[in-house]
Tab-separated table of C-alpha atoms in Angstrom:
chain	number	residue	atom	x	y	z
A	1	MET	CA	0.000	0.000	0.000
A	2	PHE	CA	1.175	3.546	-0.765
A	3	VAL	CA	0.329	7.072	0.281
A	4	LEU	CA	-0.739	9.061	-2.783
A	5	GLU	CA	2.549	10.936	-3.142
A	6	ARG	CA	4.519	7.696	-3.173
A	7	ALA	CA	2.059	5.997	-5.512
A	8	ARG	CA	2.238	8.928	-7.953
A	9	ALA	CA	6.043	8.875	-7.954
A	10	LYS	CA	6.064	5.141	-8.592
A	11	ALA	CA	3.639	5.528	-11.496
A	12	GLY	CA	6.158	7.656	-13.411
A	13	GLU	CA	4.554	8.845	-16.657
A	14	ALA	CA	1.123	7.397	-15.877
A	15	GLY	CA	-1.536	9.937	-16.818
A	16	ALA	CA	0.746	11.970	-19.091
A	17	PRO	CA	-0.984	12.647	-22.430
A	18	LEU	CA	0.478	11.389	-25.671
A	19	PRO	CA	1.058	14.096	-28.300
A	20	ASN	CA	-2.357	14.714	-29.841
A	21	PRO	CA	-2.303	15.446	-33.586
A	22	PHE	CA	-5.947	16.526	-33.417
A	23	LYS	CA	-5.544	20.002	-31.927
A	24	ARG	CA	-9.279	20.617	-32.000
A	25	LEU	CA	-9.758	17.688	-29.621
A	26	ALA	CA	-6.799	18.658	-27.441
A	27	ARG	CA	-8.168	22.187	-26.960
A	28	GLU	CA	-11.383	20.649	-25.624
A	29	GLY	CA	-9.493	18.566	-23.064
A	30	ILE	CA	-9.640	15.300	-24.998
A	31	GLN	CA	-6.308	13.582	-24.371
A	32	PHE	CA	-5.111	10.015	-24.779
A	33	ARG	CA	-3.227	9.441	-21.538
A	34	ARG	CA	-0.575	6.929	-20.586
A	35	SER	CA	-1.806	3.955	-18.510
A	36	ALA	CA	-5.409	4.659	-19.555
A	37	VAL	CA	-7.892	3.018	-21.927
A	38	SER	CA	-10.030	4.695	-24.560
A	39	LEU	CA	-12.803	3.389	-26.796
A	40	VAL	CA	-13.352	4.777	-30.300
A	41	ALA	CA	-16.586	3.417	-31.746
A	42	ALA	CA	-18.433	3.840	-35.028
A	43	GLY	CA	-20.451	2.014	-37.639
A	44	PRO	CA	-18.731	0.252	-40.546
A	45	GLY	CA	-16.977	2.577	-42.976
A	46	VAL	CA	-17.397	5.713	-40.856
A	47	GLY	CA	-13.693	6.099	-40.107
A	48	LYS	CA	-12.694	4.647	-36.748
A	49	SER	CA	-9.679	2.769	-38.188
A	50	ALA	CA	-8.646	5.874	-40.116
A	51	PHE	CA	-8.921	7.881	-36.895
A	52	ALA	CA	-6.774	5.383	-34.964
A	53	LEU	CA	-4.106	5.146	-37.669
A	54	ALA	CA	-3.992	8.932	-38.098
A	55	PHE	CA	-3.545	9.296	-34.353
A	56	ALA	CA	-0.771	6.694	-34.233
A	57	ILE	CA	1.139	8.277	-37.115
A	58	GLY	CA	0.473	11.881	-36.138
A	59	SER	CA	1.362	11.404	-32.475
A	60	GLY	CA	4.698	9.769	-33.269
A	61	ALA	CA	4.054	7.313	-30.432
A	62	LYS	CA	5.772	3.927	-30.399
A	63	THR	CA	2.740	1.893	-31.387
A	64	LEU	CA	1.739	-1.762	-31.386
A	65	TYR	CA	-1.323	-2.120	-33.621
A	66	PHE	CA	-3.456	-5.283	-33.395
A	67	SER	CA	-5.330	-5.278	-36.708
A	68	ALA	CA	-7.795	-8.150	-36.360
A	69	ASP	CA	-10.395	-6.430	-38.511
A	70	SER	CA	-8.174	-5.721	-41.556
A	71	ASP	CA	-5.346	-7.675	-43.161
A	72	ALA	CA	-1.853	-6.472	-44.058
A	73	ALA	CA	-2.751	-5.591	-47.651
A	74	ILE	CA	-5.570	-3.267	-46.582
A	75	GLN	CA	-3.499	-1.566	-43.892
A	76	TYR	CA	-0.616	-1.131	-46.362
A	77	GLU	CA	-2.928	0.708	-48.755
A	78	ARG	CA	-4.445	2.823	-45.984
A	79	ALA	CA	-1.116	3.884	-44.471
A	80	ALA	CA	0.352	4.585	-47.905
A	81	ALA	CA	-2.640	6.747	-48.858
A	82	MET	CA	-2.356	8.618	-45.583
A	83	LEU	CA	1.334	9.370	-46.098
A	84	THR	CA	1.278	10.163	-49.816
A	85	GLY	CA	-2.086	11.877	-50.283
A	86	ARG	CA	-2.918	9.408	-53.079
A	87	THR	CA	-6.228	7.585	-53.025
A	88	VAL	CA	-6.465	4.051	-51.709
A	89	HIS	CA	-7.413	2.928	-55.240
A	90	GLU	CA	-4.285	4.572	-56.678
A	91	ILE	CA	-2.144	2.774	-54.107
A	92	ALA	CA	-3.853	-0.523	-54.939
A	93	ALA	CA	-3.061	0.047	-58.623
A	94	MET	CA	0.611	0.619	-57.758
A	95	VAL	CA	0.669	-2.627	-55.809
A	96	GLU	CA	-0.950	-4.483	-58.695
A	97	SER	CA	1.612	-3.089	-61.137
A	98	GLY	CA	4.460	-4.219	-58.876
A	99	ASP	CA	5.998	-0.743	-58.676
A	100	THR	CA	5.807	0.272	-55.010
A	101	ARG	CA	9.225	1.900	-54.618
A	102	TYR	CA	7.791	5.368	-53.981
A	103	VAL	CA	5.201	4.032	-51.551
A	104	ASP	CA	7.723	1.892	-49.705
A	105	SER	CA	10.047	4.866	-49.311
A	106	LYS	CA	7.237	6.763	-47.589
A	107	LEU	CA	6.264	3.834	-45.380
A	108	ALA	CA	9.879	3.528	-44.233
A	109	SER	CA	9.175	6.469	-41.921
A	110	LEU	CA	6.824	4.316	-39.819
A	111	ARG	CA	9.521	2.482	-37.914
A	112	LYS	CA	7.800	3.234	-34.608
A	113	LEU	CA	4.687	1.375	-35.744
A	114	ARG	CA	4.486	-2.421	-35.530
A	115	TRP	CA	1.580	-4.629	-36.585
A	116	CYS	CA	-0.071	-7.909	-35.590
A	117	PHE	CA	-2.636	-9.399	-37.976
A	118	GLU	CA	-4.213	-12.331	-36.126
A	119	SER	CA	-7.893	-12.318	-37.081
A	120	SER	CA	-9.057	-13.365	-33.613
A	121	PRO	CA	-6.237	-12.789	-31.130
A	122	SER	CA	-6.588	-14.197	-27.667
A	123	ILE	CA	-5.654	-12.305	-24.555
A	124	ASP	CA	-2.552	-14.520	-24.389
A	125	ASP	CA	-1.661	-13.516	-27.980
A	126	ILE	CA	-1.825	-9.841	-27.063
A	127	GLN	CA	0.195	-10.459	-23.914
A	128	ASN	CA	2.861	-12.347	-25.852
A	129	HIS	CA	3.236	-9.629	-28.488
A	130	VAL	CA	3.501	-6.905	-25.860
A	131	TRP	CA	6.158	-8.874	-23.967
A	132	CYS	CA	7.977	-9.538	-27.246
A	133	TRP	CA	8.057	-5.785	-27.876
A	134	ALA	CA	9.564	-5.239	-24.432
A	135	TYR	CA	12.134	-7.988	-24.999
A	136	VAL	CA	13.227	-6.594	-28.397
A	137	TYR	CA	13.203	-2.877	-27.584
A	138	GLY	CA	13.861	-2.886	-23.848
A	139	GLU	CA	10.760	-0.804	-23.126
A	140	TRP	CA	6.981	-0.965	-23.400
A	141	PRO	CA	5.073	0.503	-26.344
A	142	GLU	CA	3.595	3.940	-25.741
A	143	LEU	CA	0.363	3.189	-27.610
A	144	ILE	CA	-1.459	-0.121	-28.077
A	145	ILE	CA	-4.357	-0.179	-30.562
A	146	VAL	CA	-6.845	-3.066	-30.597
A	147	ASP	CA	-8.911	-3.071	-33.804
A	148	ASN	CA	-11.523	-4.327	-32.860
A	149	VAL	CA	-12.207	-5.170	-29.211
A	150	GLY	CA	-14.989	-7.535	-30.276
A	151	ASP	CA	-12.509	-9.630	-32.276
A	152	VAL	CA	-10.438	-10.522	-29.208
A	153	SER	CA	-11.033	-14.003	-27.805
A	154	PRO	CA	-11.777	-13.563	-24.082
A	155	ASP	CA	-10.446	-15.699	-21.244
A	156	THR	CA	-13.981	-16.800	-20.360
A	157	GLU	CA	-16.412	-19.275	-21.900
A	158	GLU	CA	-19.227	-16.791	-21.430
A	159	GLY	CA	-20.416	-14.818	-24.448
A	160	GLY	CA	-22.021	-11.450	-25.090
A	161	HIS	CA	-21.333	-8.518	-22.816
A	162	ILE	CA	-19.579	-10.733	-20.237
A	163	ALA	CA	-16.943	-11.658	-22.815
A	164	LEU	CA	-16.491	-8.003	-23.816
A	165	GLU	CA	-16.164	-6.961	-20.184
A	166	SER	CA	-13.494	-9.627	-19.686
A	167	VAL	CA	-11.496	-8.207	-22.596
A	168	MET	CA	-11.889	-4.661	-21.284
A	169	ASP	CA	-10.738	-5.754	-17.813
A	170	TYR	CA	-7.586	-7.149	-19.391
A	171	LEU	CA	-6.945	-4.001	-21.460
A	172	VAL	CA	-7.264	-1.807	-18.372
A	173	ASP	CA	-4.769	-4.007	-16.544
A	174	LEU	CA	-2.455	-3.983	-19.583
A	175	GLY	CA	-2.438	-0.195	-19.706
A	176	ARG	CA	-1.636	0.145	-16.023
A	177	LYS	CA	1.141	-2.444	-16.110
A	178	THR	CA	2.872	-1.113	-19.226
A	179	GLY	CA	2.142	2.605	-18.937
A	180	ALA	CA	0.888	2.559	-22.529
A	181	HIS	CA	-2.310	4.177	-23.699
A	182	VAL	CA	-4.609	1.396	-24.902
A	183	MET	CA	-7.046	2.448	-27.632
A	184	GLY	CA	-9.789	-0.057	-28.369
A	185	LEU	CA	-11.932	0.251	-31.494
A	186	HIS	CA	-15.486	-0.968	-31.211
A	187	HIS	CA	-18.889	-1.206	-32.880
A	188	LEU	CA	-22.197	0.493	-32.151
A	189	THR	CA	-25.683	-0.935	-31.764
A	190	GLY	CA	-27.727	-1.457	-34.914
A	191	GLU	CA	-29.691	1.782	-34.624
A	192	TYR	CA	-26.477	3.808	-35.094
A	193	ASP	CA	-24.666	1.405	-37.416
A	194	ASP	CA	-25.280	3.543	-40.507
A	195	GLY	CA	-23.253	6.420	-39.033
A	196	ALA	CA	-25.904	8.967	-39.933
A	197	SER	CA	-26.788	10.288	-36.469
A	198	PRO	CA	-24.814	11.232	-33.330
A	199	PRO	CA	-24.499	8.114	-31.150
A	200	PRO	CA	-24.823	8.553	-27.355
A	201	LEU	CA	-22.676	6.625	-24.881
A	202	SER	CA	-25.426	4.001	-24.592
A	203	ALA	CA	-24.952	3.140	-28.288
A	204	LEU	CA	-21.777	1.175	-27.511
A	205	LYS	CA	-22.326	-2.463	-28.426
A	206	GLY	CA	-22.297	-4.606	-25.305
A	207	LYS	CA	-22.643	-1.575	-23.011
A	208	ILE	CA	-18.934	-1.599	-22.064
A	209	SER	CA	-18.597	2.061	-21.129
A	210	LYS	CA	-17.613	1.464	-17.476
A	211	LYS	CA	-13.924	0.648	-17.956
A	212	PRO	CA	-12.518	3.203	-20.436
A	213	SER	CA	-11.586	6.638	-19.165
A	214	LEU	CA	-12.372	8.152	-22.578
A	215	SER	CA	-15.104	7.139	-25.011
A	216	LEU	CA	-15.557	8.726	-28.439
A	217	ASN	CA	-18.374	7.743	-30.807
A	218	LEU	CA	-17.925	8.765	-34.444
A	219	PHE	CA	-20.525	9.551	-37.109
A	220	ARG	CA	-20.845	11.266	-40.499
A	221	GLN	CA	-21.473	14.967	-39.976
A	222	GLY	CA	-22.036	16.043	-43.553
A	223	GLU	CA	-19.710	15.837	-46.532
A	224	GLY	CA	-16.078	15.610	-45.517
A	225	ARG	CA	-16.803	15.938	-41.789
A	226	LEU	CA	-16.277	13.304	-39.104
A	227	GLY	CA	-18.462	13.967	-36.079
A	228	VAL	CA	-17.017	13.088	-32.674
A	229	VAL	CA	-19.362	12.534	-29.735
A	230	VAL	CA	-17.524	12.776	-26.410
A	231	GLY	CA	-19.550	10.273	-24.421
A	232	LYS	CA	-17.099	9.915	-21.551
A	233	ASN	CA	-14.006	11.835	-20.479
A	234	ARG	CA	-12.737	11.459	-16.925
A	235	THR	CA	-10.327	14.379	-17.298
A	236	GLY	CA	-12.572	16.704	-19.287
A	237	LYS	CA	-16.096	17.515	-20.374
A	238	PRO	CA	-18.297	14.518	-21.290
A	239	ASP	CA	-21.910	14.168	-22.400
A	240	ALA	CA	-23.369	10.675	-22.298
A	241	ALA	CA	-26.493	11.883	-24.138
A	242	GLY	CA	-24.488	12.692	-27.262
A	243	GLN	CA	-25.043	16.439	-27.314
A	244	TYR	CA	-21.350	17.375	-26.860
A	245	ARG	CA	-19.988	17.023	-30.382
A	246	LEU	CA	-16.860	18.074	-32.195
A	247	ALA	CA	-15.883	17.624	-35.826
A	248	LEU	CA	-12.782	16.734	-37.808
A	249	ASN	CA	-12.138	16.873	-41.532
A	250	VAL	CA	-12.135	13.478	-43.224
A	251	ASP	CA	-11.320	12.170	-46.701
A	252	LEU	CA	-11.532	8.389	-46.505
A	253	ALA	CA	-10.538	7.976	-50.160
A	254	ARG	CA	-7.119	9.275	-49.107
A	255	MET	CA	-7.374	8.184	-45.462
A	256	GLN	CA	-6.974	11.763	-44.293
A	257	VAL	CA	-8.307	12.756	-40.857
A	258	THR	CA	-7.322	16.304	-39.895
A	259	ASP	CA	-8.422	19.321	-37.860
């Protein structure tokens, strides 16, 4: 047991925010803090993976990305589009032609970003990859992205929300033990799956809003705009009803998410 001063000193960088490339969010007190867990949720095709990848690249954080939802080919095209400003289709055409020298030269800048592509990783798989990172680099990653939380095999035979809660319990523990920020991507309930309306905190599939310290639900806010509902924010202003909304610029053809 510790007094608070001693506990805080032992925690080191726990609670320190990672560099936030989305200045609009940072000005509103939305930070992705070390040792904490966030959830970024949206319907299919709205832009949650683009948001996570843009954050990882823009923050410059040493990142371990568990991409259960998308394979290596898709993530290659997305990251290349993000870095070059070309469309995803243009990148795919380059890959098909066999001439990827320009793209590869751009992707060489992402040495702080490492990927795992198991389609249904178990908690043990995640643990092993994180420990492997520590063994190779002599330190923990600064950012761990799990895309998607629902694709992780839990350590329980129960299904539904109990399984999701088990995964979230593990991610919270992982963040505290490593000092990394753990960003989980997640789905919304059917009513908000089309991304057309602002989803409240209750729209999270499986109702797993208790564990994360930050919960952002994304939706389409007109042409070229990505709406961000701040459903939960322990260190800032939240609104579980979905009325507190911000917006970012988005061009998913080029995987651009900017202020």
